[in-house]
Amino acid sequence: MSRGSGKGLSLKDKLDGNELDLSLCDLNEVPVRELAALPKATILDLSCNNLISLPSDFCSLMHLVKLDLSKNRLQQLPLDFGRLVNLQHLDLLNNRLVTLPVSFAQLKNLKWLDLKDNPLDPVLAKVAGDCLDEKQCKQAAVKVLQHMKAIQSEQDRQRQRKLQAEREMEKKREAEQRAKEAQERELRKREKAEEKERRRREYDAQKAAKQEMEKKTKKETVHTRKPASSSRPPQPPRHKPSWSRSVLRVLLFVLFCILCTLAACKLTELQHQPLCISVNTLYEDVVAALQNHKTLQNMLQHNS
């Protein structure tokens, strides 16, 4: 095993029964794989090295019963350090530890603990005590375990409270979501009912307008249509004879009679009858009067 990494030198050469002494080897890393291959080494001494941290797989060495990490430069322990459930003796003297992982509370078999000469948190330092003798180191193990269990319980309660708060918040969000969805459903239902009512009113209005139009059309058809039994074409209206037409007809008839009489008295043998003689004489007098009247008009026009 070479100095610094612990590789290259067989650990079996340092194994004495169930004790493995790797102190004063100037180690910067812990040879975890080699240690895991030696389950008989239940007592491990890694004191007086240059260890700054322990790898996470170090916690797989669950066969360890006694562990000496004193006089290194450890600033923290792995978070799952509590997996070393068989550990009974732990020496962390003269390191740079401030706190311990919460999983430390799982070291239920721990009987001896030394945390002297570490820049511990004041509360933890008071709980751990001085560990100046065997009795104080045993008391330190008991008190630190109790302290870490209390911290673990408090963290568990905090997690439970946080989880409960998250659940309540989730329930509240779900309730709000359900209320929102119910409100949206109610709104859609109301809008649908309003739309249905609007369409019903439009339908009724259209139906009423159609009926009114049919009534109007039927009424106009009744007023303009002749009875169905009469198939003859319409005849022009007959005008009643007026009084002026009657008079005109009488005058025309009288004039016709006069002309007929005059023609008979002029052109037939009746012209020598006394009545025709009178008619002819009257005719000649009228013609002479008309000629005189025409001569007078010409003279007047000429003088003017």
PDB file of C-alpha atoms in Angstrom:
ATOM      1  CA  MET A   1       0.000   0.000   0.000  1.00  0.00           C
ATOM      2  CA  SER A   2       1.546   3.299  -1.071  1.00  0.00           C
ATOM      3  CA  ARG A   3       1.479   6.315   1.178  1.00  0.00           C
ATOM      4  CA  GLY A   4      -1.247   8.810   0.411  1.00  0.00           C
ATOM      5  CA  SER A   5      -3.766   6.552  -1.287  1.00  0.00           C
ATOM      6  CA  GLY A   6      -3.343   3.345   0.651  1.00  0.00           C
ATOM      7  CA  LYS A   7      -2.976   1.328  -2.542  1.00  0.00           C
ATOM      8  CA  GLY A   8      -0.106  -1.021  -3.337  1.00  0.00           C
ATOM      9  CA  LEU A   9       0.465  -2.496   0.128  1.00  0.00           C
ATOM     10  CA  SER A  10      -1.466  -5.560   1.280  1.00  0.00           C
ATOM     11  CA  LEU A  11      -3.637  -4.793   4.304  1.00  0.00           C
ATOM     12  CA  LYS A  12      -3.254  -8.360   5.467  1.00  0.00           C
ATOM     13  CA  ASP A  13       0.303  -7.518   6.572  1.00  0.00           C
ATOM     14  CA  LYS A  14      -1.156  -5.036   9.055  1.00  0.00           C
ATOM     15  CA  LEU A  15      -3.997  -7.244  10.227  1.00  0.00           C
ATOM     16  CA  ASP A  16      -3.511  -8.642  13.722  1.00  0.00           C
ATOM     17  CA  GLY A  17      -6.412 -10.871  14.629  1.00  0.00           C
ATOM     18  CA  ASN A  18      -9.453  -8.647  14.239  1.00  0.00           C
ATOM     19  CA  GLU A  19      -7.432  -5.405  14.552  1.00  0.00           C
ATOM     20  CA  LEU A  20      -6.202  -3.433  11.541  1.00  0.00           C
ATOM     21  CA  ASP A  21      -3.801  -0.599  12.293  1.00  0.00           C
ATOM     22  CA  LEU A  22      -3.493   1.996   9.525  1.00  0.00           C
ATOM     23  CA  SER A  23      -2.411   4.857  11.758  1.00  0.00           C
ATOM     24  CA  LEU A  24       0.550   7.077  10.876  1.00  0.00           C
ATOM     25  CA  CYS A  25       0.353   5.994   7.204  1.00  0.00           C
ATOM     26  CA  ASP A  26       0.018   9.532   5.860  1.00  0.00           C
ATOM     27  CA  LEU A  27      -3.277   8.562   4.194  1.00  0.00           C
ATOM     28  CA  ASN A  28      -5.299  11.097   2.205  1.00  0.00           C
ATOM     29  CA  GLU A  29      -7.976   8.569   1.236  1.00  0.00           C
ATOM     30  CA  VAL A  30      -9.486   5.529   2.909  1.00  0.00           C
ATOM     31  CA  PRO A  31      -8.968   2.235   0.980  1.00  0.00           C
ATOM     32  CA  VAL A  32     -12.587   1.230   1.275  1.00  0.00           C
ATOM     33  CA  ARG A  33     -12.507  -1.610  -1.262  1.00  0.00           C
ATOM     34  CA  GLU A  34      -9.541  -3.262   0.472  1.00  0.00           C
ATOM     35  CA  LEU A  35     -11.193  -2.833   3.870  1.00  0.00           C
ATOM     36  CA  ALA A  36     -14.435  -4.342   2.595  1.00  0.00           C
ATOM     37  CA  ALA A  37     -12.436  -7.429   1.603  1.00  0.00           C
ATOM     38  CA  LEU A  38     -11.426  -7.905   5.268  1.00  0.00           C
ATOM     39  CA  PRO A  39     -14.694  -8.404   7.168  1.00  0.00           C
ATOM     40  CA  LYS A  40     -12.694  -9.886  10.074  1.00  0.00           C
ATOM     41  CA  ALA A  41     -11.107  -6.487  10.754  1.00  0.00           C
ATOM     42  CA  THR A  42     -13.791  -5.236  13.176  1.00  0.00           C
ATOM     43  CA  ILE A  43     -11.315  -2.866  14.879  1.00  0.00           C
ATOM     44  CA  LEU A  44      -9.882  -0.192  12.547  1.00  0.00           C
ATOM     45  CA  ASP A  45      -7.337   2.471  13.476  1.00  0.00           C
ATOM     46  CA  LEU A  46      -7.046   5.354  11.005  1.00  0.00           C
ATOM     47  CA  SER A  47      -5.653   7.902  13.461  1.00  0.00           C
ATOM     48  CA  CYS A  48      -2.861  10.358  12.714  1.00  0.00           C
ATOM     49  CA  ASN A  49      -3.392  10.619   8.960  1.00  0.00           C
ATOM     50  CA  ASN A  50      -4.348  13.423   6.541  1.00  0.00           C
ATOM     51  CA  LEU A  51      -7.995  12.470   6.014  1.00  0.00           C
ATOM     52  CA  ILE A  52     -10.214  15.455   5.167  1.00  0.00           C
ATOM     53  CA  SER A  53     -13.366  13.485   4.460  1.00  0.00           C
ATOM     54  CA  LEU A  54     -14.668   9.953   4.290  1.00  0.00           C
ATOM     55  CA  PRO A  55     -16.152   8.574   1.035  1.00  0.00           C
ATOM     56  CA  SER A  56     -19.849   7.699   1.070  1.00  0.00           C
ATOM     57  CA  ASP A  57     -19.086   3.998   0.499  1.00  0.00           C
ATOM     58  CA  PHE A  58     -17.145   3.972   3.778  1.00  0.00           C
ATOM     59  CA  CYS A  59     -20.532   3.491   5.461  1.00  0.00           C
ATOM     60  CA  SER A  60     -20.773   0.081   3.809  1.00  0.00           C
ATOM     61  CA  LEU A  61     -18.173  -1.238   6.311  1.00  0.00           C
ATOM     62  CA  MET A  62     -20.926  -2.356   8.617  1.00  0.00           C
ATOM     63  CA  HIS A  63     -18.704  -4.991  10.236  1.00  0.00           C
ATOM     64  CA  LEU A  64     -16.761  -2.298  12.141  1.00  0.00           C
ATOM     65  CA  VAL A  65     -17.170  -2.379  15.913  1.00  0.00           C
ATOM     66  CA  LYS A  66     -14.388   0.005  16.971  1.00  0.00           C
ATOM     67  CA  LEU A  67     -13.182   2.937  14.833  1.00  0.00           C
ATOM     68  CA  ASP A  68     -10.422   5.404  15.604  1.00  0.00           C
ATOM     69  CA  LEU A  69     -10.386   8.533  13.397  1.00  0.00           C
ATOM     70  CA  SER A  70      -8.612  10.804  15.861  1.00  0.00           C
ATOM     71  CA  LYS A  71      -6.014  13.386  14.857  1.00  0.00           C
ATOM     72  CA  ASN A  72      -7.098  13.827  11.234  1.00  0.00           C
ATOM     73  CA  ARG A  73      -8.578  16.842   9.451  1.00  0.00           C
ATOM     74  CA  LEU A  74     -12.139  15.619   9.052  1.00  0.00           C
ATOM     75  CA  GLN A  75     -14.585  18.473   8.481  1.00  0.00           C
ATOM     76  CA  GLN A  76     -17.717  16.327   8.281  1.00  0.00           C
ATOM     77  CA  LEU A  77     -18.936  12.761   8.330  1.00  0.00           C
ATOM     78  CA  PRO A  78     -20.964  11.114   5.533  1.00  0.00           C
ATOM     79  CA  LEU A  79     -24.700  11.773   5.727  1.00  0.00           C
ATOM     80  CA  ASP A  80     -25.449   8.024   6.036  1.00  0.00           C
ATOM     81  CA  PHE A  81     -22.830   7.446   8.752  1.00  0.00           C
ATOM     82  CA  GLY A  82     -25.613   5.856  10.786  1.00  0.00           C
ATOM     83  CA  ARG A  83     -25.407   2.740   8.621  1.00  0.00           C
ATOM     84  CA  LEU A  84     -22.484   1.585  10.808  1.00  0.00           C
ATOM     85  CA  VAL A  85     -25.035   0.107  13.205  1.00  0.00           C
ATOM     86  CA  ASN A  86     -22.551  -2.309  14.827  1.00  0.00           C
ATOM     87  CA  LEU A  87     -20.206   0.466  15.894  1.00  0.00           C
ATOM     88  CA  GLN A  88     -19.640   0.546  19.662  1.00  0.00           C
ATOM     89  CA  HIS A  89     -16.495   2.638  20.058  1.00  0.00           C
ATOM     90  CA  LEU A  90     -15.822   5.847  18.082  1.00  0.00           C
ATOM     91  CA  ASP A  91     -12.880   8.176  18.561  1.00  0.00           C
ATOM     92  CA  LEU A  92     -13.084  11.525  16.746  1.00  0.00           C
ATOM     93  CA  LEU A  93     -10.578  13.414  18.881  1.00  0.00           C
ATOM     94  CA  ASN A  94      -8.824  16.425  17.378  1.00  0.00           C
ATOM     95  CA  ASN A  95     -10.589  16.894  14.018  1.00  0.00           C
ATOM     96  CA  ARG A  96     -12.435  19.833  12.480  1.00  0.00           C
ATOM     97  CA  LEU A  97     -16.016  18.683  13.025  1.00  0.00           C
ATOM     98  CA  VAL A  98     -18.718  21.254  13.721  1.00  0.00           C
ATOM     99  CA  THR A  99     -21.830  19.084  13.553  1.00  0.00           C
ATOM    100  CA  LEU A 100     -22.770  15.444  13.193  1.00  0.00           C
ATOM    101  CA  PRO A 101     -25.115  13.973  10.555  1.00  0.00           C
ATOM    102  CA  VAL A 102     -28.651  13.300  11.734  1.00  0.00           C
ATOM    103  CA  SER A 103     -28.219   9.616  10.857  1.00  0.00           C
ATOM    104  CA  PHE A 104     -25.768   9.475  13.798  1.00  0.00           C
ATOM    105  CA  ALA A 105     -28.862   8.772  15.924  1.00  0.00           C
ATOM    106  CA  GLN A 106     -29.088   5.305  14.319  1.00  0.00           C
ATOM    107  CA  LEU A 107     -25.860   4.127  16.014  1.00  0.00           C
ATOM    108  CA  LYS A 108     -27.930   2.355  18.654  1.00  0.00           C
ATOM    109  CA  ASN A 109     -24.960   0.168  19.806  1.00  0.00           C
ATOM    110  CA  LEU A 110     -22.576   3.063  20.400  1.00  0.00           C
ATOM    111  CA  LYS A 111     -21.138   2.883  23.955  1.00  0.00           C
ATOM    112  CA  TRP A 112     -18.084   5.130  23.819  1.00  0.00           C
ATOM    113  CA  LEU A 113     -17.515   8.499  22.080  1.00  0.00           C
ATOM    114  CA  ASP A 114     -14.793  11.134  22.159  1.00  0.00           C
ATOM    115  CA  LEU A 115     -15.392  14.501  20.445  1.00  0.00           C
ATOM    116  CA  LYS A 116     -12.772  16.593  22.259  1.00  0.00           C
ATOM    117  CA  ASP A 117     -10.714  19.191  20.390  1.00  0.00           C
ATOM    118  CA  ASN A 118     -13.278  19.804  17.631  1.00  0.00           C
ATOM    119  CA  PRO A 119     -14.865  23.205  16.815  1.00  0.00           C
ATOM    120  CA  LEU A 120     -18.267  21.793  17.727  1.00  0.00           C
ATOM    121  CA  ASP A 121     -21.503  23.681  17.716  1.00  0.00           C
ATOM    122  CA  PRO A 122     -21.960  25.063  21.259  1.00  0.00           C
ATOM    123  CA  VAL A 123     -25.073  23.016  21.918  1.00  0.00           C
ATOM    124  CA  LEU A 124     -23.433  19.806  20.708  1.00  0.00           C
ATOM    125  CA  ALA A 125     -20.236  20.571  22.631  1.00  0.00           C
ATOM    126  CA  LYS A 126     -22.230  21.006  25.855  1.00  0.00           C
ATOM    127  CA  VAL A 127     -24.047  17.716  25.278  1.00  0.00           C
ATOM    128  CA  ALA A 128     -20.827  15.794  24.504  1.00  0.00           C
ATOM    129  CA  GLY A 129     -18.912  17.015  27.574  1.00  0.00           C
ATOM    130  CA  ASP A 130     -15.167  16.686  28.100  1.00  0.00           C
ATOM    131  CA  CYS A 131     -14.651  12.904  27.835  1.00  0.00           C
ATOM    132  CA  LEU A 132     -11.663  12.992  30.199  1.00  0.00           C
ATOM    133  CA  ASP A 133     -12.149   9.441  31.404  1.00  0.00           C
ATOM    134  CA  GLU A 134     -13.941   6.235  30.498  1.00  0.00           C
ATOM    135  CA  LYS A 135     -17.099   7.197  32.325  1.00  0.00           C
ATOM    136  CA  GLN A 136     -17.390  10.603  30.652  1.00  0.00           C
ATOM    137  CA  CYS A 137     -16.800   9.088  27.208  1.00  0.00           C
ATOM    138  CA  LYS A 138     -19.554   6.547  27.809  1.00  0.00           C
ATOM    139  CA  GLN A 139     -21.861   9.325  29.014  1.00  0.00           C
ATOM    140  CA  ALA A 140     -20.922  11.323  25.929  1.00  0.00           C
ATOM    141  CA  ALA A 141     -22.052   8.438  23.716  1.00  0.00           C
ATOM    142  CA  VAL A 142     -25.413   8.188  25.498  1.00  0.00           C
ATOM    143  CA  LYS A 143     -26.060  11.940  25.603  1.00  0.00           C
ATOM    144  CA  VAL A 144     -25.010  12.581  22.000  1.00  0.00           C
ATOM    145  CA  LEU A 145     -27.225   9.745  20.790  1.00  0.00           C
ATOM    146  CA  GLN A 146     -30.158  11.182  22.715  1.00  0.00           C
ATOM    147  CA  HIS A 147     -29.416  14.639  21.363  1.00  0.00           C
ATOM    148  CA  MET A 148     -29.206  13.405  17.794  1.00  0.00           C
ATOM    149  CA  LYS A 149     -32.397  11.380  18.226  1.00  0.00           C
ATOM    150  CA  ALA A 150     -34.147  14.531  19.423  1.00  0.00           C
ATOM    151  CA  ILE A 151     -32.869  16.404  16.371  1.00  0.00           C
ATOM    152  CA  GLN A 152     -33.971  13.534  14.130  1.00  0.00           C
ATOM    153  CA  SER A 153     -37.407  13.494  15.762  1.00  0.00           C
ATOM    154  CA  GLU A 154     -37.718  17.247  15.338  1.00  0.00           C
ATOM    155  CA  GLN A 155     -36.693  17.003  11.714  1.00  0.00           C
ATOM    156  CA  ASP A 156     -39.172  14.173  11.229  1.00  0.00           C
ATOM    157  CA  ARG A 157     -41.880  16.336  12.798  1.00  0.00           C
ATOM    158  CA  GLN A 158     -40.884  19.223  10.573  1.00  0.00           C
ATOM    159  CA  ARG A 159     -41.011  16.975   7.555  1.00  0.00           C
ATOM    160  CA  GLN A 160     -44.398  15.698   8.690  1.00  0.00           C
ATOM    161  CA  ARG A 161     -45.646  19.240   9.226  1.00  0.00           C
ATOM    162  CA  LYS A 162     -44.261  20.265   5.863  1.00  0.00           C
ATOM    163  CA  LEU A 163     -45.791  17.207   4.251  1.00  0.00           C
ATOM    164  CA  GLN A 164     -49.097  17.887   6.000  1.00  0.00           C
ATOM    165  CA  ALA A 165     -48.968  21.520   4.937  1.00  0.00           C
ATOM    166  CA  GLU A 166     -48.251  20.433   1.369  1.00  0.00           C
ATOM    167  CA  ARG A 167     -51.136  17.969   1.517  1.00  0.00           C
ATOM    168  CA  GLU A 168     -53.468  20.618   2.909  1.00  0.00           C
ATOM    169  CA  MET A 169     -52.281  23.042   0.273  1.00  0.00           C
ATOM    170  CA  GLU A 170     -52.843  20.391  -2.375  1.00  0.00           C
ATOM    171  CA  LYS A 171     -56.320  19.711  -0.993  1.00  0.00           C
ATOM    172  CA  LYS A 172     -57.015  23.427  -0.987  1.00  0.00           C
ATOM    173  CA  ARG A 173     -55.844  23.723  -4.577  1.00  0.00           C
ATOM    174  CA  GLU A 174     -57.965  20.717  -5.527  1.00  0.00           C
ATOM    175  CA  ALA A 175     -60.978  22.209  -3.730  1.00  0.00           C
ATOM    176  CA  GLU A 176     -60.425  25.534  -5.470  1.00  0.00           C
ATOM    177  CA  GLN A 177     -60.040  23.729  -8.778  1.00  0.00           C
ATOM    178  CA  ARG A 178     -63.255  21.779  -8.178  1.00  0.00           C
ATOM    179  CA  ALA A 179     -65.067  24.971  -7.203  1.00  0.00           C
ATOM    180  CA  LYS A 180     -63.727  26.705 -10.300  1.00  0.00           C
ATOM    181  CA  GLU A 181     -64.761  23.800 -12.520  1.00  0.00           C
ATOM    182  CA  ALA A 182     -68.216  23.730 -10.889  1.00  0.00           C
ATOM    183  CA  GLN A 183     -68.551  27.475 -11.459  1.00  0.00           C
ATOM    184  CA  GLU A 184     -67.489  27.081 -15.075  1.00  0.00           C
ATOM    185  CA  ARG A 185     -69.981  24.231 -15.543  1.00  0.00           C
ATOM    186  CA  GLU A 186     -72.743  26.355 -14.015  1.00  0.00           C
ATOM    187  CA  LEU A 187     -71.790  29.267 -16.256  1.00  0.00           C
ATOM    188  CA  ARG A 188     -71.802  27.051 -19.356  1.00  0.00           C
ATOM    189  CA  LYS A 189     -75.147  25.585 -18.287  1.00  0.00           C
ATOM    190  CA  ARG A 190     -76.636  29.054 -17.826  1.00  0.00           C
ATOM    191  CA  GLU A 191     -75.251  30.258 -21.159  1.00  0.00           C
ATOM    192  CA  LYS A 192     -76.626  27.158 -22.848  1.00  0.00           C
ATOM    193  CA  ALA A 193     -80.067  27.758 -21.296  1.00  0.00           C
ATOM    194  CA  GLU A 194     -79.995  31.410 -22.372  1.00  0.00           C
ATOM    195  CA  GLU A 195     -78.972  30.421 -25.892  1.00  0.00           C
ATOM    196  CA  LYS A 196     -81.753  27.839 -26.013  1.00  0.00           C
ATOM    197  CA  GLU A 197     -84.305  30.396 -24.803  1.00  0.00           C
ATOM    198  CA  ARG A 198     -83.094  32.935 -27.383  1.00  0.00           C
ATOM    199  CA  ARG A 199     -83.389  30.402 -30.194  1.00  0.00           C
ATOM    200  CA  ARG A 200     -86.862  29.424 -28.968  1.00  0.00           C
ATOM    201  CA  ARG A 201     -87.971  33.080 -29.058  1.00  0.00           C
ATOM    202  CA  GLU A 202     -86.545  33.479 -32.559  1.00  0.00           C
ATOM    203  CA  TYR A 203     -88.357  30.325 -33.646  1.00  0.00           C
ATOM    204  CA  ASP A 204     -91.656  31.540 -32.176  1.00  0.00           C
ATOM    205  CA  ALA A 205     -91.197  34.954 -33.813  1.00  0.00           C
ATOM    206  CA  GLN A 206     -90.454  33.384 -37.196  1.00  0.00           C
ATOM    207  CA  LYS A 207     -93.423  31.055 -36.853  1.00  0.00           C
ATOM    208  CA  ALA A 208     -95.748  33.947 -35.930  1.00  0.00           C
ATOM    209  CA  ALA A 209     -94.443  36.045 -38.842  1.00  0.00           C
ATOM    210  CA  LYS A 210     -94.966  33.123 -41.206  1.00  0.00           C
ATOM    211  CA  GLN A 211     -98.519  32.592 -39.978  1.00  0.00           C
ATOM    212  CA  GLU A 212     -99.256  36.297 -40.313  1.00  0.00           C
ATOM    213  CA  MET A 213     -97.880  36.288 -43.854  1.00  0.00           C
ATOM    214  CA  GLU A 214    -100.011  33.260 -44.740  1.00  0.00           C
ATOM    215  CA  LYS A 215    -103.119  34.969 -43.363  1.00  0.00           C
ATOM    216  CA  LYS A 216    -102.351  38.137 -45.310  1.00  0.00           C
ATOM    217  CA  THR A 217    -101.721  36.210 -48.515  1.00  0.00           C
ATOM    218  CA  LYS A 218    -104.908  34.223 -48.053  1.00  0.00           C
ATOM    219  CA  LYS A 219    -106.902  37.370 -47.426  1.00  0.00           C
ATOM    220  CA  GLU A 220    -105.528  39.065 -50.557  1.00  0.00           C
ATOM    221  CA  THR A 221    -106.278  35.923 -52.588  1.00  0.00           C
ATOM    222  CA  VAL A 222    -109.893  35.882 -51.383  1.00  0.00           C
ATOM    223  CA  HIS A 223    -110.391  39.548 -52.347  1.00  0.00           C
ATOM    224  CA  THR A 224    -108.860  39.236 -55.819  1.00  0.00           C
ATOM    225  CA  ARG A 225    -110.075  35.785 -56.896  1.00  0.00           C
ATOM    226  CA  LYS A 226    -113.497  35.257 -58.608  1.00  0.00           C
ATOM    227  CA  PRO A 227    -115.772  32.447 -57.462  1.00  0.00           C
ATOM    228  CA  ALA A 228    -114.451  29.078 -58.480  1.00  0.00           C
ATOM    229  CA  SER A 229    -117.730  28.123 -60.249  1.00  0.00           C
ATOM    230  CA  SER A 230    -117.337  30.961 -62.848  1.00  0.00           C
ATOM    231  CA  SER A 231    -114.838  30.081 -65.525  1.00  0.00           C
ATOM    232  CA  ARG A 232    -115.847  32.790 -68.077  1.00  0.00           C
ATOM    233  CA  PRO A 233    -113.375  35.568 -68.807  1.00  0.00           C
ATOM    234  CA  PRO A 234    -114.068  38.879 -67.116  1.00  0.00           C
ATOM    235  CA  GLN A 235    -116.315  41.286 -69.084  1.00  0.00           C
ATOM    236  CA  PRO A 236    -115.843  45.015 -69.252  1.00  0.00           C
ATOM    237  CA  PRO A 237    -118.160  46.924 -66.981  1.00  0.00           C
ATOM    238  CA  ARG A 238    -121.322  48.212 -68.454  1.00  0.00           C
ATOM    239  CA  HIS A 239    -121.822  51.922 -68.306  1.00  0.00           C
ATOM    240  CA  LYS A 240    -125.276  53.285 -67.664  1.00  0.00           C
ATOM    241  CA  PRO A 241    -126.551  55.608 -70.402  1.00  0.00           C
ATOM    242  CA  SER A 242    -126.396  59.214 -69.402  1.00  0.00           C
ATOM    243  CA  TRP A 243    -129.000  62.002 -70.144  1.00  0.00           C
ATOM    244  CA  SER A 244    -126.744  63.809 -72.644  1.00  0.00           C
ATOM    245  CA  ARG A 245    -126.365  60.696 -74.739  1.00  0.00           C
ATOM    246  CA  SER A 246    -130.103  60.233 -74.865  1.00  0.00           C
ATOM    247  CA  VAL A 247    -130.581  63.807 -76.078  1.00  0.00           C
ATOM    248  CA  LEU A 248    -127.829  63.413 -78.670  1.00  0.00           C
ATOM    249  CA  ARG A 249    -129.450  60.267 -79.987  1.00  0.00           C
ATOM    250  CA  VAL A 250    -132.821  62.036 -80.277  1.00  0.00           C
ATOM    251  CA  LEU A 251    -131.260  64.945 -82.171  1.00  0.00           C
ATOM    252  CA  LEU A 252    -129.426  62.603 -84.524  1.00  0.00           C
ATOM    253  CA  PHE A 253    -132.649  60.695 -85.146  1.00  0.00           C
ATOM    254  CA  VAL A 254    -134.542  63.949 -85.877  1.00  0.00           C
ATOM    255  CA  LEU A 255    -131.758  65.121 -88.210  1.00  0.00           C
ATOM    256  CA  PHE A 256    -131.802  61.745 -89.969  1.00  0.00           C
ATOM    257  CA  CYS A 257    -135.569  61.995 -90.425  1.00  0.00           C
ATOM    258  CA  ILE A 258    -135.250  65.529 -91.849  1.00  0.00           C
ATOM    259  CA  LEU A 259    -132.563  64.460 -94.297  1.00  0.00           C
ATOM    260  CA  CYS A 260    -134.634  61.487 -95.371  1.00  0.00           C
ATOM    261  CA  THR A 261    -137.702  63.708 -95.883  1.00  0.00           C
ATOM    262  CA  LEU A 262    -135.663  66.288 -97.783  1.00  0.00           C
ATOM    263  CA  ALA A 263    -134.139  63.612-100.000  1.00  0.00           C
ATOM    264  CA  ALA A 264    -137.561  62.132-100.668  1.00  0.00           C
ATOM    265  CA  CYS A 265    -139.017  65.540-101.541  1.00  0.00           C
ATOM    266  CA  LYS A 266    -136.113  66.397-103.834  1.00  0.00           C
ATOM    267  CA  LEU A 267    -135.448  63.200-105.636  1.00  0.00           C
ATOM    268  CA  THR A 268    -138.760  61.362-105.775  1.00  0.00           C
ATOM    269  CA  GLU A 269    -142.141  61.978-107.303  1.00  0.00           C
ATOM    270  CA  LEU A 270    -143.372  63.235-103.950  1.00  0.00           C
ATOM    271  CA  GLN A 271    -141.813  66.628-104.614  1.00  0.00           C
ATOM    272  CA  HIS A 272    -145.161  67.903-106.039  1.00  0.00           C
ATOM    273  CA  GLN A 273    -147.026  67.004-102.910  1.00  0.00           C
ATOM    274  CA  PRO A 274    -148.072  69.908-100.674  1.00  0.00           C
ATOM    275  CA  LEU A 275    -145.898  68.710 -97.804  1.00  0.00           C
ATOM    276  CA  CYS A 276    -142.810  68.330 -99.986  1.00  0.00           C
ATOM    277  CA  ILE A 277    -143.486  71.744-101.581  1.00  0.00           C
ATOM    278  CA  SER A 278    -143.435  73.283 -98.112  1.00  0.00           C
ATOM    279  CA  VAL A 279    -140.281  71.389 -97.224  1.00  0.00           C
ATOM    280  CA  ASN A 280    -138.511  72.410-100.414  1.00  0.00           C
ATOM    281  CA  THR A 281    -139.489  76.026 -99.905  1.00  0.00           C
ATOM    282  CA  LEU A 282    -138.225  75.945 -96.344  1.00  0.00           C
ATOM    283  CA  TYR A 283    -134.984  74.350 -97.513  1.00  0.00           C
ATOM    284  CA  GLU A 284    -134.402  77.007-100.163  1.00  0.00           C
ATOM    285  CA  ASP A 285    -135.105  79.801 -97.626  1.00  0.00           C
ATOM    286  CA  VAL A 286    -132.602  78.315 -95.205  1.00  0.00           C
ATOM    287  CA  VAL A 287    -129.937  77.958 -97.912  1.00  0.00           C
ATOM    288  CA  ALA A 288    -130.495  81.544 -99.021  1.00  0.00           C
ATOM    289  CA  ALA A 289    -130.209  82.750 -95.437  1.00  0.00           C
ATOM    290  CA  LEU A 290    -126.990  80.878 -94.933  1.00  0.00           C
ATOM    291  CA  GLN A 291    -125.582  82.297 -98.164  1.00  0.00           C
ATOM    292  CA  ASN A 292    -126.538  85.813 -97.126  1.00  0.00           C
ATOM    293  CA  HIS A 293    -124.973  85.240 -93.754  1.00  0.00           C
ATOM    294  CA  LYS A 294    -121.788  84.004 -95.457  1.00  0.00           C
ATOM    295  CA  THR A 295    -121.743  87.066 -97.781  1.00  0.00           C
ATOM    296  CA  LEU A 296    -122.105  89.347 -94.780  1.00  0.00           C
ATOM    297  CA  GLN A 297    -119.181  87.679 -93.033  1.00  0.00           C
ATOM    298  CA  ASN A 298    -116.978  88.107 -96.102  1.00  0.00           C
ATOM    299  CA  MET A 299    -117.882  91.769 -96.321  1.00  0.00           C
ATOM    300  CA  LEU A 300    -117.114  92.369 -92.728  1.00  0.00           C
ATOM    301  CA  GLN A 301    -113.779  90.629 -93.044  1.00  0.00           C
ATOM    302  CA  HIS A 302    -112.967  92.686 -96.146  1.00  0.00           C
ATOM    303  CA  ASN A 303    -113.850  95.972 -94.441  1.00  0.00           C
ATOM    304  CA  SER A 304    -111.766  95.120 -91.411  1.00  0.00           C
TER     305      SER A 304
END
